[in-house]
Short mmCIF file of C-alpha atoms and ligand atoms in Angstrom, two decimals:
data_model
loop_
_atom_site.label_atom_id
_atom_site.label_comp_id
_atom_site.label_asym_id
_atom_site.label_seq_id
_atom_site.Cartn_x
_atom_site.Cartn_y
_atom_site.Cartn_z
CA UNK A 1 -1.95 -21.57 -0.67
CA UNK A 2 -0.52 -18.10 -1.03
CA UNK A 3 2.90 -17.26 0.37
CA UNK A 4 2.83 -15.30 3.61
CA UNK A 5 0.67 -15.25 6.71
CA UNK A 6 -3.10 -15.32 6.21
CA UNK A 7 -5.39 -13.36 8.54
CA UNK A 8 -8.90 -14.54 7.61
CA UNK A 9 -11.59 -12.22 9.02
CA UNK A 10 -15.39 -12.67 8.99
CA UNK A 11 -16.29 -9.20 7.71
CA UNK A 12 -14.69 -6.11 6.17
CA UNK A 13 -15.34 -4.21 9.40
CA UNK A 14 -13.47 -6.76 11.49
CA UNK A 15 -10.72 -6.82 8.85
CA UNK A 16 -10.28 -3.06 9.37
CA UNK A 17 -10.24 -3.45 13.17
CA UNK A 18 -7.72 -6.30 13.11
CA UNK A 19 -5.48 -4.54 10.61
CA UNK A 20 -5.49 -1.41 12.78
CA UNK A 21 -4.53 -3.45 15.85
CA UNK A 22 -1.76 -5.14 13.86
CA UNK A 23 -0.46 -1.79 12.59
CA UNK A 24 -0.40 -0.32 16.09
CA UNK A 25 1.65 -3.27 17.32
CA UNK A 26 4.09 -2.98 14.41
CA UNK A 27 4.46 0.76 15.04
CA UNK A 28 5.23 0.06 18.70
CA UNK A 29 7.79 -2.60 17.76
CA UNK A 30 9.40 -0.31 15.16
CA UNK A 31 9.68 2.68 17.52
CA UNK A 32 11.49 0.51 20.05
CA UNK A 33 14.26 0.17 17.44
CA UNK A 34 14.22 3.56 15.73
CA UNK A 35 12.93 7.13 16.07
CA UNK A 36 10.53 7.13 13.14
CA UNK A 37 8.24 4.63 11.43
CA UNK A 38 7.49 4.83 7.70
CA UNK A 39 4.06 3.72 6.48
CA UNK A 40 3.19 3.47 2.78
CA UNK A 41 -0.53 3.85 2.09
CA UNK A 42 -2.55 2.24 -0.66
CA UNK A 43 -5.47 3.79 -2.51
CA UNK A 44 -8.78 2.46 -3.76
CA UNK A 45 -11.74 1.60 -1.52
CA UNK A 46 -10.57 -1.31 0.62
CA UNK A 47 -8.36 0.70 3.01
CA UNK A 48 -11.00 3.40 3.67
CA UNK A 49 -12.46 1.58 6.68
CA UNK A 50 -8.97 0.91 8.05
CA UNK A 51 -8.03 4.58 7.71
CA UNK A 52 -11.23 5.64 9.49
CA UNK A 53 -10.47 3.23 12.34
CA UNK A 54 -6.91 4.58 12.67
CA UNK A 55 -8.28 8.14 12.72
CA UNK A 56 -10.60 7.31 15.63
CA UNK A 57 -10.09 6.30 19.26
CA UNK A 58 -8.19 4.58 20.70
CA UNK A 59 -5.70 4.89 17.81
CA UNK A 60 -5.94 8.65 17.25
CA UNK A 61 -4.67 9.39 20.76
CA UNK A 62 -2.53 6.35 21.48
CA UNK A 63 -0.36 6.10 18.38
CA UNK A 64 2.51 8.69 18.43
CA UNK A 65 1.68 10.02 14.97
CA UNK A 66 4.44 12.64 15.34
CA UNK A 67 6.89 9.79 14.77
CA UNK A 68 5.15 8.46 11.67
CA UNK A 69 6.06 9.29 8.06
CA UNK A 70 3.36 8.62 5.49
CA UNK A 71 4.11 7.67 1.91
CA UNK A 72 2.04 6.27 -0.98
CA UNK A 73 2.66 3.11 -2.97
CA UNK A 74 1.14 4.64 -6.06
CA UNK A 75 -0.95 7.55 -7.29
CA UNK A 76 -3.23 8.47 -10.11
CA UNK A 77 -1.99 11.29 -12.36
CA UNK A 78 -4.56 13.77 -11.11
CA UNK A 79 -4.27 16.88 -8.89
CA UNK A 80 -4.21 16.26 -5.12
CA UNK A 81 -7.74 17.68 -4.78
CA UNK A 82 -9.20 15.45 -7.51
CA UNK A 83 -11.79 12.86 -6.38
CA UNK A 84 -9.65 10.05 -7.83
CA UNK A 85 -6.56 11.05 -5.85
CA UNK A 86 -5.24 8.41 -3.45
CA UNK A 87 -3.73 11.25 -1.43
CA UNK A 88 -7.14 12.96 -1.11
CA UNK A 89 -8.81 9.70 -0.02
CA UNK A 90 -6.25 9.22 2.76
CA UNK A 91 -6.46 12.90 3.71
CA UNK A 92 -10.23 12.84 4.05
CA UNK A 93 -10.51 9.45 5.80
CA UNK A 94 -7.51 9.74 8.11
CA UNK A 95 -4.88 12.46 7.72
CA UNK A 96 -7.15 15.44 8.45
CA UNK A 97 -8.05 13.91 11.83
CA UNK A 98 -4.45 12.99 12.63
CA UNK A 99 -2.98 16.35 11.59
CA UNK A 100 -5.55 18.18 13.74
CA UNK A 101 -3.67 16.75 16.75
CA UNK A 102 -0.26 15.62 15.53
CA UNK A 103 2.45 16.51 12.99
CA UNK A 104 3.30 13.35 11.03
CA UNK A 105 5.54 13.44 7.98
CA UNK A 106 3.52 13.41 4.76
CA UNK A 107 5.37 12.63 1.53
CA UNK A 108 2.81 12.72 -1.23
CA UNK A 109 3.54 12.03 -4.90
CA UNK A 110 3.57 15.45 -6.58
CA UNK A 111 1.19 14.82 -9.45
CA UNK A 112 1.03 18.50 -10.35
CA UNK A 113 4.10 17.65 -12.45
CA UNK A 114 4.24 15.40 -15.53
CA UNK A 115 4.20 11.62 -14.85
CA UNK A 116 7.92 11.35 -15.54
CA UNK A 117 8.77 14.39 -13.39
CA UNK A 118 6.50 13.24 -10.53
CA UNK A 119 8.12 9.80 -10.57
CA UNK A 120 11.63 11.28 -10.60
CA UNK A 121 10.85 13.65 -7.73
CA UNK A 122 9.33 10.87 -5.63
CA UNK A 123 12.28 8.58 -6.30
CA UNK A 124 14.63 11.33 -5.12
CA UNK A 125 12.55 11.75 -1.94
CA UNK A 126 12.63 8.01 -1.24
CA UNK A 127 16.35 7.63 -1.93
CA UNK A 128 17.09 10.51 0.46
CA UNK A 129 14.75 9.14 3.14
CA UNK A 130 16.10 5.58 2.92
CA UNK A 131 19.72 6.60 2.18
CA UNK A 132 21.11 4.98 5.33
CA UNK A 133 19.09 1.79 5.12
CA UNK A 134 19.00 -1.29 2.95
CA UNK A 135 15.37 -1.90 3.85
CA UNK A 136 12.28 -0.06 2.73
CA UNK A 137 9.03 0.92 4.39
CA UNK A 138 8.49 -0.26 7.93
CA UNK A 139 4.83 -0.91 7.09
CA UNK A 140 3.61 -1.27 3.49
CA UNK A 141 -0.13 -1.35 2.83
CA UNK A 142 -1.26 -2.77 -0.49
CA UNK A 143 -4.56 -3.77 -2.07
CA UNK A 144 -5.38 -6.06 -4.97
CA UNK A 145 -7.56 -5.26 -7.96
CA UNK A 146 -9.96 -7.71 -9.58
CA UNK A 147 -7.33 -8.19 -12.28
CA UNK A 148 -4.63 -9.01 -9.75
CA UNK A 149 -2.87 -5.64 -9.91
CA UNK A 150 -1.35 -4.06 -6.84
CA UNK A 151 -0.22 -0.49 -6.36
CA UNK A 152 -0.29 0.59 -10.01
CA UNK A 153 1.55 -2.49 -11.21
CA UNK A 154 -1.00 -3.62 -13.77
CA UNK A 155 -0.90 -6.86 -15.80
CA UNK A 156 1.52 -6.87 -18.75
CA UNK A 157 2.65 -3.27 -18.21
CA UNK A 158 6.15 -1.87 -18.53
CA UNK A 159 6.54 -1.21 -14.80
CA UNK A 160 6.69 -4.96 -14.11
CA UNK A 161 10.09 -5.20 -15.79
CA UNK A 162 11.81 -2.40 -13.89
CA UNK A 163 14.71 -3.70 -11.85
CA UNK A 164 16.59 -0.48 -11.01
CA UNK A 165 14.21 2.42 -10.46
CA UNK A 166 12.13 2.61 -7.32
CA UNK A 167 9.36 4.73 -8.86
CA UNK A 168 8.13 4.73 -12.46
CA UNK A 169 5.45 6.33 -14.57
CA UNK A 170 3.34 3.49 -15.91
CA UNK A 171 0.91 3.80 -18.82
CA UNK A 172 -2.10 1.52 -18.25
CA UNK A 173 -3.78 0.79 -21.61
CA UNK A 174 -7.03 -0.50 -20.13
CA UNK A 175 -7.42 2.73 -18.14
CA UNK A 176 -6.00 4.83 -20.97
CA UNK A 177 -4.19 6.67 -18.23
CA UNK A 178 -0.79 7.17 -16.67
CA UNK A 179 -0.13 6.10 -13.12
CA UNK A 180 2.83 6.64 -10.81
CA UNK A 181 3.85 3.46 -9.03
CA UNK A 182 6.57 2.12 -6.83
CA UNK A 183 8.22 -0.89 -8.38
CA UNK A 184 8.28 -4.39 -6.92
CA UNK A 185 12.05 -3.90 -6.76
CA UNK A 186 11.55 -1.30 -4.00
CA UNK A 187 8.24 -2.49 -2.52
CA UNK A 188 9.87 -5.82 -1.68
CA UNK A 189 12.32 -4.07 0.63
CA UNK A 190 9.51 -3.44 3.13
CA UNK A 191 9.84 -4.82 6.64
CA UNK A 192 6.12 -5.64 7.04
CA UNK A 193 3.86 -5.88 4.01
CA UNK A 194 0.08 -6.07 4.45
CA UNK A 195 -2.14 -6.92 1.48
CA UNK A 196 -5.81 -6.17 2.20
CA UNK A 197 -8.38 -8.11 0.16
CA UNK A 198 -12.09 -7.62 0.78
CA UNK A 199 -15.35 -8.32 -1.04
CA UNK A 200 -16.95 -10.96 -3.21
CA UNK A 201 -15.60 -9.18 -6.30
CA UNK A 202 -12.08 -10.33 -5.30
CA UNK A 203 -12.95 -14.00 -4.70
CA UNK A 204 -12.26 -15.15 -8.26
CA UNK A 205 -8.85 -13.52 -8.50
CA UNK A 206 -7.89 -14.53 -4.96
CA UNK A 207 -8.69 -18.13 -5.84
CA UNK A 208 -6.79 -18.03 -9.11
CA UNK A 209 -3.58 -16.50 -7.74
CA UNK A 210 -3.24 -19.62 -5.60
CA UNK A 211 -2.94 -21.86 -8.64
CA UNK A 212 0.35 -22.76 -10.35
CA UNK A 213 -0.96 -21.23 -13.62
CA UNK A 214 -1.05 -17.71 -12.14
CA UNK A 215 1.99 -15.73 -13.36
CA UNK A 216 3.28 -12.46 -11.83
CA UNK A 217 3.07 -10.85 -15.27
CA UNK A 218 -0.64 -11.59 -15.45
CA UNK A 219 -1.25 -11.11 -11.71
CA UNK A 220 1.22 -8.49 -10.47
CA UNK A 221 0.25 -8.93 -6.82
CA UNK A 222 2.39 -12.09 -7.12
CA UNK A 223 5.47 -9.89 -7.63
CA UNK A 224 5.11 -8.92 -3.94
CA UNK A 225 7.60 -11.27 -2.32
CA UNK A 226 9.39 -9.36 0.45
CA UNK A 227 13.16 -9.88 0.25
CA UNK A 228 13.52 -10.33 3.99
CA UNK A 229 10.35 -8.81 5.47
CA UNK A 230 7.06 -10.41 6.46
CA UNK A 231 4.05 -10.72 4.14
CA UNK A 232 0.61 -10.63 5.76
CA UNK A 233 -2.67 -11.10 3.89
CA UNK A 234 -5.76 -9.61 5.53
CA UNK A 235 -8.67 -11.25 3.71
CA UNK A 236 -12.36 -11.24 4.59
CA UNK A 237 -14.69 -14.22 4.15
CA UNK A 238 -16.33 -12.65 1.08
CA UNK A 239 -13.05 -12.71 -0.81
CA UNK A 240 -11.59 -15.89 0.59
CA UNK A 241 -11.38 -19.28 -0.96
CA UNK A 242 -8.66 -21.79 -0.44
CA UNK A 243 -7.84 -23.17 -3.81
CA UNK A 244 -7.35 -26.73 -2.61
CA UNK A 245 -6.74 -27.96 -6.13
CA UNK A 246 -4.03 -25.28 -6.53
C1 6PG B 1 -5.16 2.43 -6.33
C2 6PG B 1 -4.57 1.38 -5.44
C3 6PG B 1 -4.80 0.04 -6.09
C4 6PG B 1 -5.85 -0.63 -5.23
C5 6PG B 1 -6.52 -1.73 -5.99
C6 6PG B 1 -7.71 -2.29 -5.20
O1 6PG B 1 -4.53 3.49 -6.52
O2 6PG B 1 -6.28 2.19 -6.77
O3 6PG B 1 -3.36 1.61 -5.00
O4 6PG B 1 -3.68 -0.76 -6.21
O5 6PG B 1 -5.24 -1.15 -4.05
O6 6PG B 1 -6.99 -1.17 -7.21
O7 6PG B 1 -8.65 -1.27 -5.12
P1 6PG B 1 -10.00 -1.46 -4.25
O8 6PG B 1 -9.55 -1.50 -2.83
O9 6PG B 1 -10.82 -0.24 -4.56
O10 6PG B 1 -10.64 -2.75 -4.70
#
């Protein structure tokens, strides 16, 4: 079995609903301890439904979005208005609705600069934001690709070996593209990490990462091992299989 707490949901719609409920509770718990709550968003398709749920009632009115600071766990090296932009996906599915009523903090990765410059700028932002804390994001949302990548930590790429920097530019040969990604070194400082896995196309990799043969180098989602925080997997039935022989 995978490390962490498994939330097994019957459908992707119910996964989105349950994840939204869980996030609201974690925000409430966080804001009892501190004034602001940092949430790192993931890109891709899986979180779209979750973002739409959070941007609708009851969450749109009941969560104090003024006390939330949004970050991203990774970004494609495209302008913020490009269809592939993780920032644009979150803006269209959630942030436009939230910012029509509230003023959350939004710390996007500034991809108008070169990969190296964007990574350096984002690292500076994070180090300033988390300067008085040894932990990281209060809530970290991650997905998992069919190849076992998470954020833009892709199999056998340079970013997997970074132990000092919090943000790196990562060339992904199979995409023939640069990505900006937070490193496991920083991601694992999160207080609550949620990995969302949905769809039959993730079943094979979800099964394999439960076996002893799966290495973090080949399946970077396995580098997500929170130092002291909680790890929660939100998996729907289409993606789930318990690798009993694992
Ligand atoms: C991205 C994401 C990436 C994503 C996985 C899964 O920028 O694409 O951060 O890590 O979570 O690729 O993507 P899907 O949800 O589309 O399967």
